[in-house]
Amino acid sequence: MAAPSAAGLGRRLRAWLPRMVQVRWSRYSPSYLEPEAKKELYEKPLEELTEEEKEKMELKAVQPIKAAPPTLSSSVFNDPMISKFTNMMMKSGNKVLARSLMAQTLEAIKRKQLEKYHKAPENEKETIECNPYVIFHQALKNCQPIIGLSNITKGGKTYQVPVPLKDNRKRFLAMKWLITECRENKHRRTLMPEKLSQELLLAFNNEGPIIKRKHVLHKMAEANRAYAHFRWW
Amino acid sequence: LDHGSALHTAAKDCLSSVSSQDVPAERPRAIFHTSESDPAKHTEHHEGRLYNIPLEEVKAVFPHGLPHRFQQQIQTFNEARVMVRKPALELFAYLRSSNFSHPAVRYVIYGERGTGKTMTLCHVVHYCSRQGWLVLHVPDAHLWVKNCKELLQSSYNRDRLDQPLQASVWLKNFKTSNERFLQEIKTQKKYTWGKRESTEEGRPLGEVVEQGLARVRSASDAMGVVLRELRQQCHRGSFRLLVAVDGVNALWGRTTLRKEDKSPVSPEELTLVHNLRKMVRNDWSGGAIVTTLSQTGSLFKPSSAYTPQELLGKEGFDALDPFVPIPVPNYSPREFESCYGYYLERKWLQHEKAHTEDGKAELQFLSGSNPRQLDRLAGPL
């Protein structure tokens, strides 16, 4: 767990050829193993394990293991997208509040859809989606932009250049737009779960202000097609 | 239907006795439902099952008193299903075998947080209203000792304080639930409300309630009159009286109210609390007093307190002593299966993993078979 020594760092800096310089580093030494949360791997009897799995188990007996982060869960109901969204909603580290708001939002979506379901005639019942997780994932997918804009300075002027977005960036933009929309454009007295559930249901049906924002971004990218060749990556 | 082995073994001995009653006129309901909607006929065979209360009856019997989450559930599922549990069945047995010429027996329902005390009380209220009793239901006594915007000095007694808003709300709900009794019972004394208003002797009690609703200033006094009349006329036997108080530990605790000179108000100084304390004493006969302890709304009590001694304090315990304690535990495995199956059937559990055995085991573990925790966990799933 020792930090890279000053001498080594100096040697690397002196002979600086295009090699990678370590930017993000971990307090753990390389011998530390990741914690395993999946229960199935522990429930397997010895005979079913393959050679490499047996080796890994033996290694775990001797090597130290890193501390489990709070987001790591062995629950069957754990969903990484929901966790990411909850983290983005969190303010000043109040995860308890963020998580309860998320739970209330999902419950609100479920109640609205179930009321609609019970009032609908028989033939329309299959079209109504009651699962809040399916609605959440589909709504986020509908909000993701395909193409984004990036500021590129050329000849002293900054141009908005259309640029393909990575998956992570798309997901981040969808979630960010959803949260900012729900924080700003609502009546002072409406609570977050109510507004969020409303926006998610609208986005699920491809309506609503966030889908509009996505379309606006797409139109701007389309309008700036001429500058697309400024991109060099 | 796959509800686990526990329910299957129980189902075998239940099915023979229940099938004679649950003749499926429509499609056969699942094993955890029962079509017996009269609480008087509930026995141990119905334990762990859910019975339906028709929605019109809910509006008539429970204008107030049902927990908020249960009301939301009624609206979402479009039906009111209450689980039949052991503490309620025990209470029914006591009520059936009680001698009404003796002084009223006091029952105190206690238990940890979220185990179903208020729902047990509501089940008892439904039973008594079906039997034709007069039900005096105080939904939450804690609402009378905190967050009161208006406190008036009582005109009847200088030292006491009136709470017009709370009293008028209670009178309105009392009127909804006990319409027919208000015409039958007559006053025994003349009551003067002010310079020009008075109620003569022999007028129906409904007039006193109307007076309280019309003149909100005298609503607390009207409530006191109603309680007094009911207490004095109950021993004659023309009607049975059930006094159902939720959160009875509020009557002997502390309040967060203050007088205009910022001095704290003690519960005896409130008219509503004073009258209710007299009601909960066992000096009248011809009915029963069923109360619930509640830590959730209580003031200045630690959250781990749930026993009568802790929540009532010395004063309250001495006032309520002797009483019959009725503990309400968490869900038994059979009740948990029943509740889980009901959520599945009503499509409340939407997560794919919630339908699996792993999901069920996780729900049972995380909630600890506590009804409220299970409800809160199943909400977002």
Coordinates of C-alpha atoms in Angstrom, one line a residue:
Chain A
M1 CA 0.0 0.0 0.0
A2 CA 3.0 2.4 -0.3
A3 CA 2.6 5.5 -2.5
P4 CA 4.9 5.5 -5.6
S5 CA 8.3 6.8 -4.3
A6 CA 9.6 10.2 -5.3
A7 CA 12.6 8.7 -7.0
G8 CA 10.5 6.4 -9.2
L9 CA 8.2 9.3 -10.1
G10 CA 11.1 11.5 -10.9
R11 CA 12.7 8.8 -13.1
R12 CA 9.4 8.5 -15.0
L13 CA 9.1 12.2 -15.5
R14 CA 12.6 12.7 -16.7
A15 CA 12.3 10.1 -19.4
W16 CA 8.8 11.1 -20.6
L17 CA 8.0 9.2 -23.7
P18 CA 4.3 8.8 -24.6
R19 CA 3.7 6.4 -21.7
M20 CA 0.7 6.4 -19.5
V21 CA 0.9 8.4 -16.3
Q22 CA -1.2 7.1 -13.4
V23 CA -3.9 9.6 -12.7
R24 CA -6.5 7.7 -10.6
W25 CA -4.9 5.5 -7.9
S26 CA -6.3 3.3 -5.1
R27 CA -5.2 3.1 -1.5
Y28 CA -5.4 -0.6 -1.8
S29 CA -2.3 -2.6 -2.9
P30 CA -2.8 -4.8 -5.9
S31 CA -3.0 -8.0 -3.8
Y32 CA -6.5 -6.9 -2.5
L33 CA -9.4 -8.8 -4.1
E34 CA -12.9 -7.5 -4.9
P35 CA -15.7 -8.6 -2.6
E36 CA -18.2 -11.0 -4.1
A37 CA -21.9 -10.4 -3.4
K38 CA -23.6 -13.0 -5.5
K39 CA -25.0 -15.8 -3.3
E40 CA -25.1 -18.4 -6.0
L41 CA -21.4 -18.7 -6.2
Y42 CA -21.1 -19.6 -2.5
E43 CA -24.0 -22.1 -2.6
K44 CA -22.4 -24.3 -5.3
P45 CA -21.0 -27.5 -3.8
L46 CA -17.3 -28.2 -4.3
E47 CA -17.6 -30.7 -7.1
E48 CA -19.4 -28.3 -9.5
L49 CA -16.6 -25.7 -9.4
T50 CA -14.3 -25.5 -12.4
E51 CA -10.5 -25.3 -12.0
E52 CA -10.3 -21.6 -12.1
E53 CA -13.2 -21.1 -9.7
K54 CA -11.5 -23.5 -7.2
E55 CA -8.3 -21.5 -7.6
K56 CA -10.2 -18.2 -6.9
M57 CA -11.7 -19.7 -3.8
E58 CA -8.3 -20.8 -2.5
L59 CA -6.9 -17.3 -3.2
K60 CA -9.8 -15.7 -1.3
A61 CA -8.8 -17.7 1.8
V62 CA -5.3 -16.2 1.9
Q63 CA -5.5 -12.8 0.2
P64 CA -7.1 -9.7 1.8
I65 CA -10.4 -8.4 0.5
K66 CA -11.4 -4.8 -0.1
A67 CA -14.2 -3.3 2.0
A68 CA -17.6 -3.6 0.3
P69 CA -18.9 -0.2 -0.9
P70 CA -22.4 0.8 0.3
T71 CA -23.9 0.3 -3.2
L72 CA -22.9 -3.4 -3.3
S73 CA -26.0 -5.5 -2.5
S74 CA -26.8 -9.2 -2.6
S75 CA -30.5 -8.4 -2.7
V76 CA -32.5 -9.9 -5.6
F77 CA -34.3 -6.5 -6.0
N78 CA -31.1 -4.6 -6.5
D79 CA -31.1 -2.6 -9.8
P80 CA -27.9 -0.6 -10.8
M81 CA -29.9 2.0 -12.8
I82 CA -32.1 2.7 -9.9
S83 CA -29.1 3.0 -7.6
K84 CA -27.4 5.4 -10.0
F85 CA -30.5 7.5 -10.2
T86 CA -30.9 7.6 -6.4
N87 CA -27.2 8.7 -6.1
M88 CA -27.9 11.5 -8.6
M89 CA -30.9 12.6 -6.6
M90 CA -29.0 12.6 -3.4
K91 CA -28.1 16.0 -1.8
S92 CA -25.3 16.4 0.7
G93 CA -24.9 12.7 1.2
N94 CA -28.5 12.1 2.5
K95 CA -28.9 8.7 0.9
V96 CA -31.7 7.7 3.3
L97 CA -33.9 10.6 2.0
A98 CA -33.0 9.9 -1.6
R99 CA -33.8 6.2 -1.3
S100 CA -37.1 6.9 0.4
L101 CA -38.0 9.4 -2.3
M102 CA -37.2 6.8 -5.0
A103 CA -39.3 4.2 -3.2
Q104 CA -42.2 6.7 -2.9
T105 CA -41.9 7.5 -6.6
L106 CA -42.0 3.8 -7.7
E107 CA -45.0 3.3 -5.4
A108 CA -46.8 6.4 -6.8
I109 CA -46.2 5.1 -10.4
K110 CA -47.6 1.7 -9.4
R111 CA -50.7 3.1 -7.7
K112 CA -51.5 5.4 -10.7
Q113 CA -51.1 2.5 -13.2
L114 CA -53.1 0.0 -11.0
E115 CA -56.0 2.4 -10.7
K116 CA -56.0 2.8 -14.4
Y117 CA -55.8 -0.9 -14.8
H118 CA -58.7 -1.7 -12.6
K119 CA -60.9 0.9 -14.2
A120 CA -60.1 -0.2 -17.8
P121 CA -62.3 -2.6 -19.8
E122 CA -61.0 -6.2 -20.3
N123 CA -59.6 -5.8 -23.7
E124 CA -57.4 -2.8 -22.8
K125 CA -56.0 -4.4 -19.6
E126 CA -53.0 -6.0 -21.3
T127 CA -51.8 -2.7 -22.8
I128 CA -51.5 -1.0 -19.4
E129 CA -48.0 -1.5 -17.9
C130 CA -48.1 -1.7 -14.1
N131 CA -44.5 -2.6 -13.4
P132 CA -42.7 0.6 -12.1
Y133 CA -39.3 -0.8 -13.0
V134 CA -40.3 -1.5 -16.7
I135 CA -41.7 2.0 -16.9
F136 CA -38.6 3.6 -15.3
H137 CA -36.2 1.8 -17.7
Q138 CA -38.3 2.5 -20.8
A139 CA -38.8 6.2 -19.8
L140 CA -35.0 6.6 -19.4
K141 CA -34.4 4.9 -22.7
N142 CA -36.8 7.2 -24.4
C143 CA -35.1 10.3 -22.9
Q144 CA -31.6 9.3 -24.1
P145 CA -30.3 11.6 -26.9
I146 CA -28.6 9.9 -29.8
I147 CA -26.3 12.7 -30.7
G148 CA -24.9 15.5 -28.7
L149 CA -23.1 18.8 -29.1
S150 CA -19.6 19.6 -28.1
N151 CA -17.8 23.0 -28.0
I152 CA -14.8 23.0 -30.4
T153 CA -12.6 26.2 -30.7
K154 CA -11.2 26.7 -34.1
G155 CA -9.7 30.0 -35.3
G156 CA -10.7 31.9 -32.2
K157 CA -14.4 31.0 -32.5
T158 CA -16.2 28.3 -30.6
Y159 CA -18.5 26.1 -32.6
Q160 CA -21.2 23.7 -31.4
V161 CA -20.2 20.5 -33.2
P162 CA -22.5 17.4 -33.4
V163 CA -20.8 14.5 -31.8
P164 CA -21.7 10.9 -31.1
L165 CA -22.3 10.2 -27.4
K166 CA -21.1 7.3 -25.4
D167 CA -23.6 5.0 -23.6
N168 CA -22.6 6.3 -20.2
R169 CA -23.0 9.9 -21.3
K170 CA -26.5 9.2 -22.8
R171 CA -27.7 7.6 -19.6
F172 CA -26.2 10.4 -17.6
L173 CA -27.9 13.1 -19.7
A174 CA -31.3 11.4 -19.5
M175 CA -31.1 11.1 -15.7
K176 CA -29.8 14.6 -15.3
W177 CA -32.5 16.2 -17.4
L178 CA -35.2 14.2 -15.5
I179 CA -33.9 15.4 -12.2
T180 CA -33.4 19.0 -13.1
E181 CA -36.8 19.1 -14.7
C182 CA -38.4 17.7 -11.5
R183 CA -36.5 20.1 -9.3
E184 CA -37.1 23.3 -11.1
N185 CA -40.3 23.3 -13.2
K186 CA -42.8 22.4 -10.5
H187 CA -45.1 24.2 -8.1
R188 CA -43.5 25.1 -4.7
R189 CA -45.8 22.7 -2.8
T190 CA -45.6 19.6 -5.1
L191 CA -43.4 16.9 -3.7
M192 CA -40.6 15.2 -5.6
P193 CA -42.2 11.7 -5.8
E194 CA -45.4 13.1 -7.3
K195 CA -43.6 15.2 -9.9
L196 CA -41.1 12.5 -10.8
S197 CA -43.8 9.8 -11.2
Q198 CA -45.7 12.2 -13.5
E199 CA -42.6 12.9 -15.6
L200 CA -41.7 9.2 -15.8
L201 CA -45.2 8.3 -17.0
L202 CA -45.1 11.0 -19.7
A203 CA -41.6 10.0 -20.8
F204 CA -42.8 6.4 -21.0
N205 CA -45.4 7.5 -23.5
N206 CA -42.9 9.7 -25.4
E207 CA -44.5 12.9 -24.3
G208 CA -43.5 15.6 -21.8
P209 CA -40.8 18.3 -21.4
I210 CA -37.8 16.0 -21.3
I211 CA -38.6 14.3 -24.6
K212 CA -39.0 17.8 -26.0
R213 CA -35.6 18.8 -24.7
K214 CA -34.1 15.7 -26.4
H215 CA -35.8 16.7 -29.7
V216 CA -34.5 20.2 -29.4
L217 CA -30.9 18.9 -28.9
H218 CA -31.4 16.6 -32.0
K219 CA -32.6 19.6 -34.1
M220 CA -29.7 21.8 -33.0
A221 CA -27.3 19.0 -34.0
E222 CA -29.0 18.6 -37.3
A223 CA -28.8 22.4 -37.9
N224 CA -25.1 22.4 -37.2
R225 CA -24.4 19.5 -39.5
A226 CA -22.0 21.7 -41.5
Y227 CA -19.5 21.8 -38.7
A228 CA -19.4 18.0 -38.2
H229 CA -16.0 17.8 -40.0
F230 CA -14.4 19.8 -37.2
R231 CA -14.5 16.7 -35.1
W232 CA -11.3 14.8 -35.1
W233 CA -12.2 11.8 -33.0
Chain B
L1 CA -51.4 -21.8 -6.4
D2 CA -48.0 -22.0 -4.8
H3 CA -48.1 -20.5 -1.3
G4 CA -45.6 -22.8 0.4
S5 CA -46.0 -25.9 2.5
A6 CA -47.2 -24.1 5.7
L7 CA -50.4 -23.0 4.1
H8 CA -51.0 -26.3 2.3
T9 CA -51.1 -28.3 5.6
A10 CA -53.3 -25.7 7.2
A11 CA -55.4 -25.6 4.1
K12 CA -56.2 -29.3 4.3
D13 CA -58.0 -29.1 7.6
C14 CA -59.5 -25.7 6.8
L15 CA -60.8 -26.6 3.4
S16 CA -63.2 -29.2 4.7
S17 CA -64.9 -26.8 7.1
V18 CA -64.7 -23.7 5.1
S19 CA -65.8 -25.2 1.8
S20 CA -69.3 -25.5 3.1
Q21 CA -69.5 -21.8 3.6
D22 CA -67.3 -20.6 0.7
V23 CA -69.5 -22.1 -2.0
P24 CA -67.9 -20.4 -5.1
A25 CA -70.8 -18.7 -6.7
E26 CA -68.4 -16.7 -8.9
R27 CA -64.9 -17.8 -9.7
P28 CA -63.3 -19.6 -6.7
R29 CA -61.3 -17.1 -4.6
A30 CA -57.9 -18.1 -3.3
I31 CA -57.2 -20.0 -0.1
F32 CA -56.3 -16.9 1.9
H33 CA -59.7 -15.2 1.3
T34 CA -62.9 -15.9 3.1
S35 CA -66.3 -14.9 1.9
E36 CA -67.5 -14.6 5.5
S37 CA -68.0 -10.9 5.8
D38 CA -69.7 -10.9 9.2
P39 CA -67.1 -10.7 12.0
A40 CA -69.4 -12.4 14.4
K41 CA -69.0 -15.7 12.5
H42 CA -65.2 -15.5 12.4
T43 CA -63.6 -18.5 14.2
E44 CA -60.1 -20.0 14.4
H45 CA -60.7 -21.6 11.0
H46 CA -60.7 -18.1 9.5
E47 CA -57.5 -17.2 11.2
G48 CA -54.9 -15.8 8.7
R49 CA -57.5 -15.1 6.1
L50 CA -58.7 -11.9 4.7
Y51 CA -62.4 -10.9 4.7
N52 CA -64.0 -8.3 2.6
I53 CA -65.9 -5.3 3.9
P54 CA -68.3 -3.8 1.3
L55 CA -67.3 -0.2 0.5
E56 CA -70.6 1.3 1.5
E57 CA -70.2 -0.3 4.9
V58 CA -66.7 1.1 5.2
K59 CA -68.0 4.6 4.6
A60 CA -70.8 4.2 7.2
V61 CA -68.8 2.4 9.9
F62 CA -65.4 4.0 9.5
P63 CA -65.8 7.7 8.7
H64 CA -62.6 8.0 10.7
G65 CA -60.3 5.5 12.3
L66 CA -58.7 3.5 9.5
P67 CA -54.9 4.0 9.1
H68 CA -53.9 6.2 6.2
R69 CA -52.0 3.6 4.4
F70 CA -54.9 1.2 4.6
Q71 CA -57.2 3.9 3.1
Q72 CA -54.8 4.3 0.2
Q73 CA -54.8 0.5 -0.2
I74 CA -58.6 0.5 -0.3
Q75 CA -58.5 3.1 -3.1
T76 CA -55.9 1.3 -5.2
F77 CA -57.4 -2.2 -4.9
N78 CA -61.0 -1.0 -4.9
E79 CA -61.8 -3.3 -2.0
A80 CA -61.3 -3.3 1.8
R81 CA -59.8 -6.6 3.0
V82 CA -58.9 -7.1 6.7
M83 CA -57.0 -10.0 8.0
V84 CA -58.6 -12.1 10.8
R85 CA -56.1 -12.5 13.5
K86 CA -55.9 -14.2 16.9
P87 CA -56.1 -11.0 19.1
A88 CA -59.3 -9.9 17.5
L89 CA -60.8 -13.4 17.8
E90 CA -59.8 -13.4 21.5
L91 CA -61.6 -10.0 22.0
F92 CA -64.8 -11.3 20.3
A93 CA -64.9 -14.3 22.7
Y94 CA -64.5 -11.9 25.7
L95 CA -67.2 -9.5 24.3
R96 CA -69.6 -12.4 23.7
S97 CA -69.2 -13.8 27.1
S98 CA -69.2 -10.5 29.1
N99 CA -71.9 -9.8 31.6
F100 CA -73.4 -6.4 30.8
S101 CA -74.8 -5.9 34.3
H102 CA -71.3 -5.7 35.6
P103 CA -69.1 -2.6 35.2
A104 CA -67.5 -2.3 31.8
V105 CA -64.3 -4.3 31.3
R106 CA -61.3 -2.4 29.8
Y107 CA -59.2 -4.1 27.2
V108 CA -55.8 -2.7 26.3
I109 CA -54.3 -3.8 22.9
Y110 CA -50.6 -3.3 23.0
G111 CA -47.7 -4.4 20.9
E112 CA -44.6 -3.2 19.1
R113 CA -44.7 -0.7 16.3
G114 CA -46.6 -1.7 13.2
T115 CA -48.0 -5.0 14.4
G116 CA -51.6 -4.3 13.7
K117 CA -53.1 -2.8 16.9
T118 CA -55.2 -0.2 15.0
M119 CA -56.4 -2.7 12.5
T120 CA -57.5 -5.1 15.4
L121 CA -59.4 -2.2 16.9
C122 CA -61.1 -1.5 13.6
H123 CA -62.0 -5.2 13.3
V124 CA -63.6 -5.0 16.8
V125 CA -65.5 -1.8 15.8
H126 CA -66.8 -3.5 12.7
Y127 CA -68.0 -6.5 14.8
C128 CA -69.7 -4.3 17.3
S129 CA -71.4 -2.2 14.7
R130 CA -72.7 -5.3 13.0
Q131 CA -74.1 -6.5 16.3
G132 CA -75.9 -3.2 16.7
W133 CA -73.9 -1.6 19.4
L134 CA -73.4 2.1 19.7
V135 CA -69.7 2.7 18.8
L136 CA -67.8 5.7 20.3
H137 CA -64.7 5.6 18.2
V138 CA -61.9 8.0 18.9
P139 CA -59.5 7.5 16.0
D140 CA -56.3 8.9 17.6
A141 CA -56.3 10.6 21.0
H142 CA -52.9 12.0 20.2
L143 CA -54.5 14.4 17.8
W144 CA -56.1 16.1 20.7
V145 CA -52.9 16.8 22.6
K146 CA -50.8 18.2 19.9
N147 CA -50.9 20.6 16.9
C148 CA -54.1 22.4 18.0
K149 CA -54.3 25.8 16.5
E150 CA -57.3 27.1 18.5
L151 CA -57.7 26.8 22.2
L152 CA -60.6 28.6 23.8
Q153 CA -61.2 29.1 27.4
S154 CA -64.1 26.9 28.4
S155 CA -67.3 28.7 29.4
Y156 CA -68.4 25.8 31.6
N157 CA -65.2 25.7 33.7
R158 CA -62.8 28.6 33.8
D159 CA -59.7 26.4 34.3
R160 CA -60.3 24.2 31.3
L161 CA -59.5 24.8 27.6
D162 CA -61.8 23.9 24.7
Q163 CA -60.7 22.6 21.3
P164 CA -63.5 23.5 18.9
L165 CA -62.0 22.2 15.7
Q166 CA -61.2 18.7 16.9
A167 CA -64.5 18.4 18.7
S168 CA -66.6 19.5 15.7
V169 CA -64.7 17.0 13.4
W170 CA -65.3 14.2 15.9
L171 CA -69.0 15.1 16.2
K172 CA -69.5 15.1 12.5
N173 CA -67.9 11.6 12.2
F174 CA -69.9 10.3 15.2
K175 CA -73.1 11.5 13.5
T176 CA -72.2 9.6 10.3
S177 CA -71.6 6.3 12.1
N178 CA -74.4 6.3 14.6
E179 CA -77.4 8.0 12.9
R180 CA -80.2 5.8 14.2
F181 CA -79.2 5.9 17.8
L182 CA -79.2 9.7 17.9
Q183 CA -82.9 9.7 17.3
E184 CA -83.7 7.1 19.9
I185 CA -81.7 8.3 22.9
K186 CA -83.2 11.2 24.7
T187 CA -81.6 13.8 27.0
Q188 CA -82.3 13.6 30.7
K189 CA -81.5 17.1 31.7
K190 CA -81.9 20.6 30.3
Y191 CA -78.6 22.0 28.8
T192 CA -78.1 25.7 28.3
W193 CA -75.6 26.6 25.6
G194 CA -75.8 30.4 25.8
K195 CA -78.2 33.3 26.4
R196 CA -80.8 32.1 23.8
E197 CA -79.9 28.5 23.1
S198 CA -80.8 25.5 25.2
T199 CA -81.8 21.9 24.7
E200 CA -84.8 20.8 26.7
E201 CA -85.1 17.5 28.6
G202 CA -86.4 14.6 26.5
R203 CA -85.1 15.9 23.2
P204 CA -83.2 13.4 21.0
L205 CA -79.4 13.4 21.3
G206 CA -79.2 14.3 17.6
E207 CA -80.1 17.8 18.5
V208 CA -77.2 18.1 20.9
V209 CA -74.9 17.0 18.1
E210 CA -76.5 19.5 15.7
Q211 CA -76.0 22.2 18.2
G212 CA -72.3 21.3 18.6
L213 CA -71.9 21.3 14.8
A214 CA -73.7 24.6 14.3
R215 CA -72.1 26.5 17.1
V216 CA -68.5 25.5 16.9
R217 CA -67.6 27.3 20.1
S218 CA -69.7 24.9 22.2
A219 CA -68.7 21.8 20.3
S220 CA -66.5 20.5 23.1
D221 CA -69.3 21.0 25.6
A222 CA -71.7 19.2 23.2
M223 CA -69.3 16.3 23.1
G224 CA -69.1 16.2 26.9
V225 CA -72.9 16.2 27.1
V226 CA -73.1 13.3 24.5
L227 CA -70.6 11.3 26.5
R228 CA -72.4 12.0 29.8
E229 CA -75.8 11.0 28.4
L230 CA -74.5 7.8 26.9
R231 CA -72.7 6.8 30.1
Q232 CA -75.8 7.4 32.2
Q233 CA -78.3 5.7 30.0
C234 CA -76.2 2.7 29.0
H235 CA -77.0 0.5 32.1
R236 CA -80.7 0.4 31.2
G237 CA -79.9 -2.1 28.4
S238 CA -81.6 -0.5 25.5
F239 CA -78.3 -0.3 23.6
R240 CA -74.8 -1.5 24.2
L241 CA -71.9 1.0 24.2
L242 CA -68.4 0.3 22.8
V243 CA -65.8 2.9 23.7
A244 CA -63.0 2.4 21.2
V245 CA -60.0 4.7 21.8
D246 CA -56.8 4.5 19.7
G247 CA -53.7 5.9 21.4
V248 CA -55.2 6.0 24.9
N249 CA -51.7 6.8 26.4
A250 CA -52.2 10.3 25.1
L251 CA -54.7 11.0 27.9
W252 CA -52.1 10.6 30.6
G253 CA -49.0 11.9 29.0
R254 CA -47.8 15.4 28.3
T255 CA -49.1 17.8 25.7
T256 CA -47.1 20.1 23.3
L257 CA -49.8 22.8 23.6
R258 CA -49.2 26.1 25.3
K259 CA -51.5 28.7 26.8
E260 CA -51.3 32.3 25.7
D261 CA -48.8 33.1 28.4
K262 CA -46.6 30.3 27.0
S263 CA -47.1 28.0 30.0
P264 CA -47.5 24.3 29.2
V265 CA -50.9 22.8 29.2
S266 CA -51.4 19.5 31.1
P267 CA -53.9 17.0 29.7
E268 CA -56.4 17.5 32.6
E269 CA -56.9 21.1 31.5
L270 CA -58.3 20.0 28.1
T271 CA -62.1 19.5 28.1
L272 CA -62.0 16.7 25.5
V273 CA -59.3 14.8 27.5
H274 CA -61.1 15.3 30.8
N275 CA -64.4 13.9 29.4
L276 CA -62.8 11.0 27.7
R277 CA -61.0 10.1 30.9
K278 CA -64.4 9.9 32.6
M279 CA -65.6 7.7 29.8
V280 CA -62.7 5.3 30.2
R281 CA -63.4 4.7 33.9
N282 CA -65.2 1.5 34.8
D283 CA -68.0 3.1 36.8
W284 CA -70.7 2.4 34.1
S285 CA -72.2 -0.9 32.9
G286 CA -73.7 -2.2 29.7
G287 CA -70.8 -2.1 27.3
A288 CA -67.1 -2.5 26.9
I289 CA -64.0 -0.2 26.6
V290 CA -61.4 -1.4 24.0
T291 CA -58.3 0.8 23.8
T292 CA -55.0 0.7 22.0
L293 CA -51.6 2.0 23.1
S294 CA -49.6 3.8 20.4
Q295 CA -46.0 5.0 20.5
T296 CA -46.1 6.3 16.9
G297 CA -48.0 9.5 17.7
S298 CA -47.0 9.8 21.3
L299 CA -45.1 12.7 22.8
F300 CA -42.0 12.5 24.9
K301 CA -41.8 8.7 24.8
P302 CA -38.8 6.7 23.5
S303 CA -39.4 4.8 20.3
S304 CA -38.6 1.4 21.9
A305 CA -41.4 1.7 24.4
Y306 CA -44.4 -0.5 23.8
T307 CA -45.5 -2.0 27.1
P308 CA -48.5 -0.6 29.0
Q309 CA -46.3 0.4 32.0
E310 CA -43.9 2.4 29.8
L311 CA -46.5 4.1 27.6
L312 CA -49.2 4.9 30.2
G313 CA -46.9 6.0 33.0
K314 CA -47.8 5.6 36.6
E315 CA -50.9 7.9 36.4
G316 CA -52.4 6.2 33.4
F317 CA -51.7 2.7 34.5
D318 CA -53.4 3.4 37.9
A319 CA -56.4 5.0 36.1
L320 CA -56.8 2.1 33.7
D321 CA -56.0 -0.7 36.2
P322 CA -57.6 -3.3 36.2
F323 CA -57.6 -4.0 32.5
V324 CA -57.3 -7.1 30.2
P325 CA -54.0 -6.8 28.2
I326 CA -54.1 -8.2 24.6
P327 CA -50.7 -8.4 23.0
V328 CA -50.6 -8.2 19.2
P329 CA -47.5 -10.0 17.7
N330 CA -45.9 -9.9 14.3
Y331 CA -47.3 -12.0 11.5
S332 CA -47.1 -15.8 12.0
P333 CA -45.7 -17.8 9.0
R334 CA -49.3 -18.5 7.9
E335 CA -50.4 -14.9 8.1
F336 CA -47.3 -13.8 6.2
E337 CA -48.1 -16.3 3.4
S338 CA -51.6 -15.0 3.4
C339 CA -50.5 -11.4 3.1
Y340 CA -47.9 -12.2 0.5
G341 CA -50.4 -14.2 -1.6
Y342 CA -52.9 -11.3 -1.4
Y343 CA -50.4 -8.8 -2.7
L344 CA -49.5 -11.1 -5.5
E345 CA -53.1 -11.7 -6.4
R346 CA -53.9 -8.0 -6.5
K347 CA -50.8 -7.3 -8.6
W348 CA -49.3 -5.2 -5.9
L349 CA -45.9 -7.0 -6.1
Q350 CA -44.9 -6.2 -9.7
H351 CA -41.1 -6.9 -9.6
E352 CA -40.3 -10.2 -11.4
K353 CA -38.1 -11.4 -8.6
A354 CA -40.8 -10.8 -6.0
H355 CA -42.7 -13.8 -7.4
T356 CA -39.8 -16.1 -6.7
E357 CA -39.0 -18.1 -3.6
D358 CA -35.8 -16.0 -3.1
G359 CA -37.8 -12.8 -3.3
K360 CA -40.4 -14.1 -0.7
A361 CA -37.6 -15.2 1.6
E362 CA -35.9 -11.8 1.3
L363 CA -39.2 -10.0 2.0
Q364 CA -39.8 -12.1 5.1
F365 CA -36.3 -11.5 6.4
L366 CA -36.2 -7.8 5.7
S367 CA -39.6 -7.1 7.2
G368 CA -39.1 -9.5 10.2
S369 CA -42.8 -10.5 9.6
N370 CA -43.8 -7.1 10.8
P371 CA -47.0 -6.0 8.9
R372 CA -46.0 -2.4 8.5
Q373 CA -42.5 -3.1 7.3
L374 CA -43.9 -5.6 4.8
D375 CA -46.3 -3.0 3.5
R376 CA -43.5 -0.4 3.2
L377 CA -41.2 -2.9 1.5
A378 CA -43.8 -4.1 -0.9
G379 CA -44.7 -0.6 -1.9
P380 CA -41.9 0.1 -4.4
L381 CA -41.5 -3.5 -5.5

